[in-house]
Amino acid sequence: MRVTQSMLSSNMLRNLTQSYEKMGKQQEQIATQKKISRPSDDPVVAMKGVLYRRNLTEVEQYKRNFSEAYNWVENADSSLDKANQAMQRLRELLVQTSNDTYDAEQRKATRAEVEQLKEHLEEIGNTKFGDKYLFNGTDTTNKPLDVANGVYPENNESVEIELSKGVHIKVNIDGTSVFSQEMFDDIDNIIATLEDENTTGDDINNFLTNMDTHMTNLSNERSSLGARYNRIELMDSRVSEQEVIATRVMSDNEDIDFEKVITDMKVQESVHRAALSVGSRIIQPSLMDFLR
Amino acid sequence: MRSTFMGLETAKRALFTQQSALHTTGHNIANANTPGYSRQRVNFGTTTPFAPAAMNRPQLPGQMGTGVEANSIQRVRDSFLDIQYRQESNKLGYWDSKSSAISEMENIVNEPTTNGLGAVMGEFWQSLQDLSVYPENDGARNVVLERGQSVVDTFHYLNDSLNQIKDNIGNEISVSLDSVNSLLQQIASVNSQISDVEPHGNIPNDLYDRRDTLVDELSGYIDIRVTSIKSEGDPADEAEGLYNISIVGANGKEEILVANKDYNQLGFSNGSGKLTTSTPDDVNQITIFSSDGKEIASKKLPLSDENGNLLFSQGRVRGLIESYGYSYQDSTGTTQVKGTYPEMLDNLDRLAYSFSQTFNAVHEKGIDLQGNTGQSFFGDLGTDHENASKRISMSDITSKEVAASTTTNADGDVNAGDGKNAVNLSNIQNWLMNETVTLDGFDGAESINLNDYNRLETASMNSFYEGVIGKLGVQGLQANRLAGNSEILKQSVEEKRMSVSSVSLDEEMTNMIQFQHAYNAAARNITMVDEMLDKIINGMGLVGR
């Protein structure tokens, strides 16, 4: 084939341009740490990229929901623990005062403590974290208890939090069964009975069965709460694993293999140097230089 | 009997001929770097020998040669390579314009990143999940409103930017048509100059080069067929004649654009019958206008058939029209629009419509913080999805009016801690749009027939969007790849062409030496004849003096 100077120089220019283009692409990959920067670089990677990002966002969101679930469950548990202690104390007092050696004066003294316990239970029933009342079902903005005005928990709807796709976990306990009107009525009766000078030990003893029922309610709720707490913990660790997996899958899909790109870049750099130095030799002395 | 001075005559012819070869060499060297120049060669030929065959020819032993003459000056060029070059340049024009249009679209859509529509919508769904966990919290509610606003803003941004680029492409179409018209006019004008020269037997090589360069350029814009017509008068055998140029449609139909000295122009018909190249909103045909700018009613080039398949001539102009969009009448007579940008905008509209209308429907089932049933969250878009990505807006809603709950208590007040409708709202993204979904958390069974708002066929919003991005990527990849391929092919043909036609300085130098030596030798020949005559005239006839 006939080769002319203009062919050589236009080829050289084209090769240099291509070499610059490759280096530009590698530079972009290194700077962004991504294999692709636009869908047409690799449509499959791009499409998967959108999908994996969404998966990761979802998992991250569920992780965020967990902290609120823990908030609910742990606060409820610790409140129930306090309530349980108060009820224990109440029961102790009942057992003590049901002893007929206690006289009316002593029972009156006990009554003061029972009143305190009742208020304590009311306070526990009105436990709040953040803006929400814990023991009023989904009606979290209204106070569940105001014994003086005859307000007792009414709402037994469950508060559910989505902790994994389609899995909603109930995080509250049923305030209507733990802080029920019956319980407070019973305590009021106890107070009235203790006040009464004619009360006998048997009268007081009769309350024990009722108190036991309330305590069973409470411990039932508490144990079911505990079971849910376990479930939440299990799901938490699973979702954490999912987060790791989702991050890895996303990274596998679109992140560069740094060593590889750096190596490629080094290779390209030496190719480019070679191309440049060859370029300087392309423009050769011509016949003219030798003719005299 | 031959002439005494015949030797002088022969040598003089040699001098002239070698001189003309040297001048042509000079012309080649001078144009070594002229784009489109093909090297020229002087075709040498011997002159008619003495004596010619005739009744009264002198009796000589054989014929005497009478020297050399330049038969013609021809450019060295392979017209087959020209045809190949134009084919490749035509494909390159098409794919190059498509690839850059798609690449601009990719810049705007900006996926996969943390700033694209996908990410903004993702944040919106996240804010609804947060709301489902803190339904009584005003902060969470405000975040939902803000994120909803940014989804709306993103739709507006995409719509505006895509439309802006679409307009730019429209301008590019006008500019391209102007270039085409100007090229056609120039080709006709070169044709006219050639038609002045050729009838006299001359060969205007440099005009041929100029015309071929113009045709090369034109081939990038439209697919053309070149036929050459012999000049009138007495043209030389090597004369290339006048070019007739026709535009070739994808359906094989041709329309003549340049015939001899006359040319037509391409433009859009706007009813006035006058030539205009400014691109209308609705492009459905390109019309041929005469050189004085009058519409030729019988000559319209339809852009596509009734199935929307493009019929227009391949090339840059078609690539631009495909990106800009074009309309056509389908078999039922309805006007349809196709094209890369209109289709992307349409997809966005569908997404915006289904998104906002479905969201509203679910939101309206819910109960807000004041115990009222939900209002519409986004502005109502009616029943038509056209321009939805432009029309989508937030309705006038306060944070307390976000309907995150599903239940009320006996007094009709909301259960503020109930965030189940927020969960319903955050799940919209995954619902298949051709189904009926049952909403969670309501006392009675509440369900929504998504078909009422479906503009996405069987997809969910997420998969629809992913599909759009995937399709964009595939189209872009194909356009980039084919643009690259046709670039390489064009270059390889170009190289072949250069191999035939471009000037090699070494070659010219060698030729120059060759011609120079021939010139010198011819001059020496004259000296020889001179000496011979001197002998005859001055040295002879002195016998006995």
Short mmCIF file of C-alpha atoms in Angstrom, two decimals, chain B residues 4 102 112 121 158 165 205 216 246 248-249 259 300 322 325 348 410 415 446 454 462 515 536:
data_model
loop_
_atom_site.label_atom_id
_atom_site.label_comp_id
_atom_site.label_asym_id
_atom_site.label_seq_id
_atom_site.Cartn_x
_atom_site.Cartn_y
_atom_site.Cartn_z
CA THR B 4 15.70 19.78 -41.25
CA ILE B 102 -28.76 10.05 24.50
CA PRO B 112 -27.33 5.56 39.13
CA MET B 121 -38.24 8.97 45.55
CA LEU B 158 -36.42 16.48 34.60
CA ILE B 165 -32.53 19.74 25.28
CA ASN B 205 -9.52 18.69 -11.55
CA ASP B 216 -18.59 14.09 1.29
CA SER B 246 -30.81 12.65 -5.03
CA VAL B 248 -32.52 8.28 -0.76
CA GLY B 249 -35.22 7.34 1.75
CA ALA B 259 -29.72 18.45 -11.23
CA LYS B 300 -43.03 15.79 0.35
CA GLU B 322 -35.42 10.46 15.91
CA GLY B 325 -39.50 13.12 17.98
CA LEU B 348 -41.87 10.40 33.16
CA ALA B 410 -65.19 6.23 69.89
CA ASN B 415 -55.51 7.46 67.30
CA GLU B 446 -60.43 -0.96 52.32
CA ASN B 454 -52.34 2.81 36.08
CA ASN B 462 -39.95 0.85 40.97
CA PHE B 515 11.24 15.28 -14.98
CA ILE B 536 25.70 22.15 -41.99
#
